[in-house]
PDB file of C-alpha atoms in Angstrom:
ATOM      1  CA  MET U   1      87.553 119.123 111.050  1.00  0.00           C
ATOM      2  CA  ARG U   2      88.787 116.190 108.978  1.00  0.00           C
ATOM      3  CA  GLU U   3      86.263 114.166 107.019  1.00  0.00           C
ATOM      4  CA  GLU U   4      85.853 110.553 108.041  1.00  0.00           C
ATOM      5  CA  GLU U   5      88.061 108.258 105.977  1.00  0.00           C
ATOM      6  CA  GLN U   6      86.330 105.776 103.715  1.00  0.00           C
ATOM      7  CA  TYR U   7      87.772 102.505 102.462  1.00  0.00           C
ATOM      8  CA  TYR U   8      86.891 100.368  99.464  1.00  0.00           C
ATOM      9  CA  LEU U   9      87.825  96.833  98.523  1.00  0.00           C
ATOM     10  CA  VAL U  10      88.733  96.907  94.830  1.00  0.00           C
ATOM     11  CA  ARG U  11      89.908  94.097  92.525  1.00  0.00           C
ATOM     12  CA  ALA U  12      93.507  94.592  91.398  1.00  0.00           C
ATOM     13  CA  ASP U  13      92.663  94.182  87.704  1.00  0.00           C
ATOM     14  CA  ILE U  14      90.640  97.415  87.685  1.00  0.00           C
ATOM     15  CA  LEU U  15      93.158  99.578  89.546  1.00  0.00           C
ATOM     16  CA  PRO U  16      95.186 102.101  87.551  1.00  0.00           C
ATOM     17  CA  ASP U  17      98.731 100.945  86.730  1.00  0.00           C
ATOM     18  CA  SER U  18     100.207 103.703  88.881  1.00  0.00           C
ATOM     19  CA  MET U  19      98.556 102.271  91.994  1.00  0.00           C
ATOM     20  CA  LEU U  20      99.688  98.716  91.240  1.00  0.00           C
ATOM     21  CA  LYS U  21     103.220  99.946  90.544  1.00  0.00           C
ATOM     22  CA  THR U  22     103.177 101.831  93.850  1.00  0.00           C
ATOM     23  CA  VAL U  23     102.447  98.572  95.679  1.00  0.00           C
ATOM     24  CA  GLU U  24     105.300  96.879  93.800  1.00  0.00           C
ATOM     25  CA  ALA U  25     107.695  99.727  94.655  1.00  0.00           C
ATOM     26  CA  LYS U  26     106.712  99.496  98.329  1.00  0.00           C
ATOM     27  CA  LYS U  27     107.396  95.735  98.275  1.00  0.00           C
ATOM     28  CA  LEU U  28     110.852  96.337  96.803  1.00  0.00           C
ATOM     29  CA  LEU U  29     111.651  98.864  99.522  1.00  0.00           C
ATOM     30  CA  GLU U  30     110.290  96.710 102.358  1.00  0.00           C
ATOM     31  CA  SER U  31     112.196  93.638 101.196  1.00  0.00           C
ATOM     32  CA  GLY U  32     115.466  95.566 100.995  1.00  0.00           C
ATOM     33  CA  GLU U  33     115.863  94.659  97.333  1.00  0.00           C
ATOM     34  CA  VAL U  34     116.355  98.373  96.646  1.00  0.00           C
ATOM     35  CA  GLU U  35     117.534 101.064  99.032  1.00  0.00           C
ATOM     36  CA  THR U  36     115.908 104.241  97.745  1.00  0.00           C
ATOM     37  CA  VAL U  37     112.543 105.349  96.445  1.00  0.00           C
ATOM     38  CA  GLN U  38     114.263 106.459  93.249  1.00  0.00           C
ATOM     39  CA  GLU U  39     115.584 102.932  92.631  1.00  0.00           C
ATOM     40  CA  ALA U  40     112.180 101.397  93.363  1.00  0.00           C
ATOM     41  CA  VAL U  41     110.202 103.682  91.048  1.00  0.00           C
ATOM     42  CA  GLU U  42     112.735 103.278  88.248  1.00  0.00           C
ATOM     43  CA  ARG U  43     112.560  99.503  88.555  1.00  0.00           C
ATOM     44  CA  VAL U  44     108.731  99.423  88.298  1.00  0.00           C
ATOM     45  CA  GLY U  45     108.411 102.259  85.759  1.00  0.00           C
ATOM     46  CA  LEU U  46     106.643 104.813  87.958  1.00  0.00           C
ATOM     47  CA  SER U  47     107.200 108.514  88.617  1.00  0.00           C
ATOM     48  CA  ARG U  48     108.271 109.599  92.103  1.00  0.00           C
ATOM     49  CA  SER U  49     105.300 111.979  92.294  1.00  0.00           C
ATOM     50  CA  ALA U  50     102.836 109.138  91.621  1.00  0.00           C
ATOM     51  CA  TYR U  51     104.568 106.989  94.250  1.00  0.00           C
ATOM     52  CA  TYR U  52     104.269 109.708  96.891  1.00  0.00           C
ATOM     53  CA  LYS U  53     100.670 110.412  95.888  1.00  0.00           C
ATOM     54  CA  TYR U  54      99.574 106.808  96.501  1.00  0.00           C
ATOM     55  CA  LYS U  55     102.068 105.269  98.956  1.00  0.00           C
ATOM     56  CA  ASP U  56     100.129 106.069 102.157  1.00  0.00           C
ATOM     57  CA  GLY U  57      96.752 105.080 100.771  1.00  0.00           C
ATOM     58  CA  ILE U  58      97.175 101.718  99.075  1.00  0.00           C
ATOM     59  CA  PHE U  59      98.018  98.387 100.694  1.00  0.00           C
ATOM     60  CA  PRO U  60      97.648  94.770  99.684  1.00  0.00           C
ATOM     61  CA  PHE U  61      94.488  93.361 101.264  1.00  0.00           C
ATOM     62  CA  ASN U  62      96.375  90.604 103.120  1.00  0.00           C
ATOM     63  CA  ALA U  63      98.648  93.228 104.730  1.00  0.00           C
ATOM     64  CA  MET U  64      95.609  95.114 106.023  1.00  0.00           C
ATOM     65  CA  MET U  65      94.265  91.938 107.604  1.00  0.00           C
ATOM     66  CA  LYS U  66      97.574  91.092 109.278  1.00  0.00           C
ATOM     67  CA  GLU U  67      98.258  94.467 110.803  1.00  0.00           C
ATOM     68  CA  LYS U  68      96.130  94.659 113.919  1.00  0.00           C
ATOM     69  CA  ILE U  69      97.905  97.093 116.153  1.00  0.00           C
ATOM     70  CA  VAL U  70      96.312  98.428 119.305  1.00  0.00           C
ATOM     71  CA  THR U  71      97.584 100.978 121.786  1.00  0.00           C
ATOM     72  CA  VAL U  72      96.913 100.014 125.382  1.00  0.00           C
ATOM     73  CA  SER U  73      97.085 102.467 128.277  1.00  0.00           C
ATOM     74  CA  LEU U  74      97.801 101.019 131.712  1.00  0.00           C
ATOM     75  CA  HIS U  75      97.985 102.414 135.236  1.00  0.00           C
ATOM     76  CA  LEU U  76     100.427 100.272 137.182  1.00  0.00           C
ATOM     77  CA  GLU U  77     101.365 100.213 140.829  1.00  0.00           C
ATOM     78  CA  HIS U  78     104.957 101.265 141.407  1.00  0.00           C
ATOM     79  CA  ARG U  79     106.211  97.876 142.608  1.00  0.00           C
ATOM     80  CA  ALA U  80     108.927  95.556 141.369  1.00  0.00           C
ATOM     81  CA  GLY U  81     107.718  93.011 138.827  1.00  0.00           C
ATOM     82  CA  VAL U  82     104.395  94.592 137.808  1.00  0.00           C
ATOM     83  CA  LEU U  83     105.521  95.687 134.343  1.00  0.00           C
ATOM     84  CA  SER U  84     107.340  92.381 133.901  1.00  0.00           C
ATOM     85  CA  ARG U  85     104.085  90.501 134.595  1.00  0.00           C
ATOM     86  CA  VAL U  86     102.281  92.598 131.990  1.00  0.00           C
ATOM     87  CA  LEU U  87     104.977  91.915 129.374  1.00  0.00           C
ATOM     88  CA  GLY U  88     104.883  88.194 130.137  1.00  0.00           C
ATOM     89  CA  TYR U  89     101.098  88.164 129.906  1.00  0.00           C
ATOM     90  CA  VAL U  90     101.180  89.775 126.458  1.00  0.00           C
ATOM     91  CA  ALA U  91     103.839  87.349 125.202  1.00  0.00           C
ATOM     92  CA  GLU U  92     102.048  84.263 126.605  1.00  0.00           C
ATOM     93  CA  ARG U  93      98.941  85.169 124.617  1.00  0.00           C
ATOM     94  CA  GLY U  94     100.796  85.665 121.339  1.00  0.00           C
ATOM     95  CA  GLY U  95     100.978  89.474 121.369  1.00  0.00           C
ATOM     96  CA  ASN U  96     104.044  91.313 120.145  1.00  0.00           C
ATOM     97  CA  ILE U  97     104.933  94.588 121.846  1.00  0.00           C
ATOM     98  CA  LEU U  98     106.067  97.129 119.262  1.00  0.00           C
ATOM     99  CA  THR U  99     106.560 100.212 121.439  1.00  0.00           C
ATOM    100  CA  ILE U 100     106.399 100.940 125.134  1.00  0.00           C
ATOM    101  CA  HIS U 101     106.539 104.164 127.126  1.00  0.00           C
ATOM    102  CA  GLN U 102     106.379 104.507 130.906  1.00  0.00           C
ATOM    103  CA  THR U 103     106.022 107.736 132.844  1.00  0.00           C
ATOM    104  CA  ILE U 104     107.802 108.448 136.095  1.00  0.00           C
ATOM    105  CA  PRO U 105     105.636 107.090 138.929  1.00  0.00           C
ATOM    106  CA  LEU U 106     103.606 109.694 140.808  1.00  0.00           C
ATOM    107  CA  GLN U 107     101.799 108.867 144.028  1.00  0.00           C
ATOM    108  CA  GLY U 108     102.633 105.199 143.610  1.00  0.00           C
ATOM    109  CA  LEU U 109     101.246 104.831 140.059  1.00  0.00           C
ATOM    110  CA  ALA U 110     102.963 104.843 136.670  1.00  0.00           C
ATOM    111  CA  THR U 111     101.228 105.187 133.322  1.00  0.00           C
ATOM    112  CA  VAL U 112     102.370 102.852 130.566  1.00  0.00           C
ATOM    113  CA  ALA U 113     101.369 103.144 126.929  1.00  0.00           C
ATOM    114  CA  MET U 114     102.252 100.272 124.648  1.00  0.00           C
ATOM    115  CA  SER U 115     101.529  99.393 121.041  1.00  0.00           C
ATOM    116  CA  VAL U 116     100.799  95.708 120.593  1.00  0.00           C
ATOM    117  CA  ASP U 117     100.582  93.720 117.369  1.00  0.00           C
ATOM    118  CA  THR U 118      97.584  91.490 118.031  1.00  0.00           C
ATOM    119  CA  ALA U 119      97.574  89.562 114.733  1.00  0.00           C
ATOM    120  CA  THR U 120      98.678  86.343 116.453  1.00  0.00           C
ATOM    121  CA  LEU U 121      96.788  86.673 119.739  1.00  0.00           C
ATOM    122  CA  THR U 122      95.446  83.376 121.042  1.00  0.00           C
ATOM    123  CA  VAL U 123      92.467  85.057 122.773  1.00  0.00           C
ATOM    124  CA  ASP U 124      89.963  87.665 121.610  1.00  0.00           C
ATOM    125  CA  MET U 125      90.599  91.303 122.416  1.00  0.00           C
ATOM    126  CA  THR U 126      88.004  91.475 125.193  1.00  0.00           C
ATOM    127  CA  ALA U 127      89.476  88.499 127.038  1.00  0.00           C
ATOM    128  CA  PHE U 128      92.987  89.864 126.467  1.00  0.00           C
ATOM    129  CA  LEU U 129      92.145  93.208 128.059  1.00  0.00           C
ATOM    130  CA  GLU U 130      90.110  91.706 130.907  1.00  0.00           C
ATOM    131  CA  GLY U 131      92.938  89.305 131.770  1.00  0.00           C
ATOM    132  CA  MET U 132      95.431  92.143 131.778  1.00  0.00           C
ATOM    133  CA  GLN U 133      93.172  94.139 134.078  1.00  0.00           C
ATOM    134  CA  ARG U 134      93.183  91.228 136.582  1.00  0.00           C
ATOM    135  CA  LEU U 135      96.989  91.075 136.853  1.00  0.00           C
ATOM    136  CA  ASP U 136      98.364  91.931 140.289  1.00  0.00           C
ATOM    137  CA  GLY U 137      99.438  95.579 140.272  1.00  0.00           C
ATOM    138  CA  VAL U 138      97.396  96.644 137.234  1.00  0.00           C
ATOM    139  CA  LYS U 139      94.901  99.296 138.333  1.00  0.00           C
ATOM    140  CA  LYS U 140      93.509 100.117 134.888  1.00  0.00           C
ATOM    141  CA  ALA U 141      93.892  98.794 131.322  1.00  0.00           C
ATOM    142  CA  LEU U 142      92.119 100.183 128.286  1.00  0.00           C
ATOM    143  CA  ILE U 143      92.535 100.425 124.537  1.00  0.00           C
ATOM    144  CA  VAL U 144      93.151 104.018 123.492  1.00  0.00           C
ATOM    145  CA  GLY U 145      93.933 103.483 119.826  1.00  0.00           C
ATOM    146  CA  GLN U 146      93.673 100.997 117.013  1.00  0.00           C
ATOM    147  CA  GLY U 147      95.339 100.937 113.639  1.00  0.00           C
TER     148      GLY U 147
END
C-alpha cells in the first residue's frame, strides 16, 4: 500500500539549486524553446539524473493553483443530442474538456468519462455537477477523480 502523499509550500530562496533548475528546464521544454531534455538541462546547468529525480514532484505554485482537473463519469441515455447538450453545458460554464471517452450503449445507456479543466468555471463545482445532472438525458453525473 502506498503512503499518502504530503505536500509543502516552500519559499523558492531556500530550495536547493537542483530543484530550481528543474523548474527552469521544465519551462524551457513547455515553451518549446528547447526540444529535448538534454538541451534543457545543459542550458540551465543541471544533470539529467537530477532533472528526472525532481521533474514529477516540483511545480511553480501558480501552476498548481491553475490546474484544477476533474474526471466526471456520466450515464447518458442513448438518444441524439444528449452528449452534445453536456458538451455545450460544460463550455457555457467556462469548462474546458481535455479528454472524453464514451462506451458503446448497452440497454439504452452509455457511460461517458471526461476530464475537465475547471480553472475558469463560472460556477462552483457543486452547482456545476448538479446542473449537469439536471440535463435532459443525463441519468447520473459524479466526480470520480481530481488532479
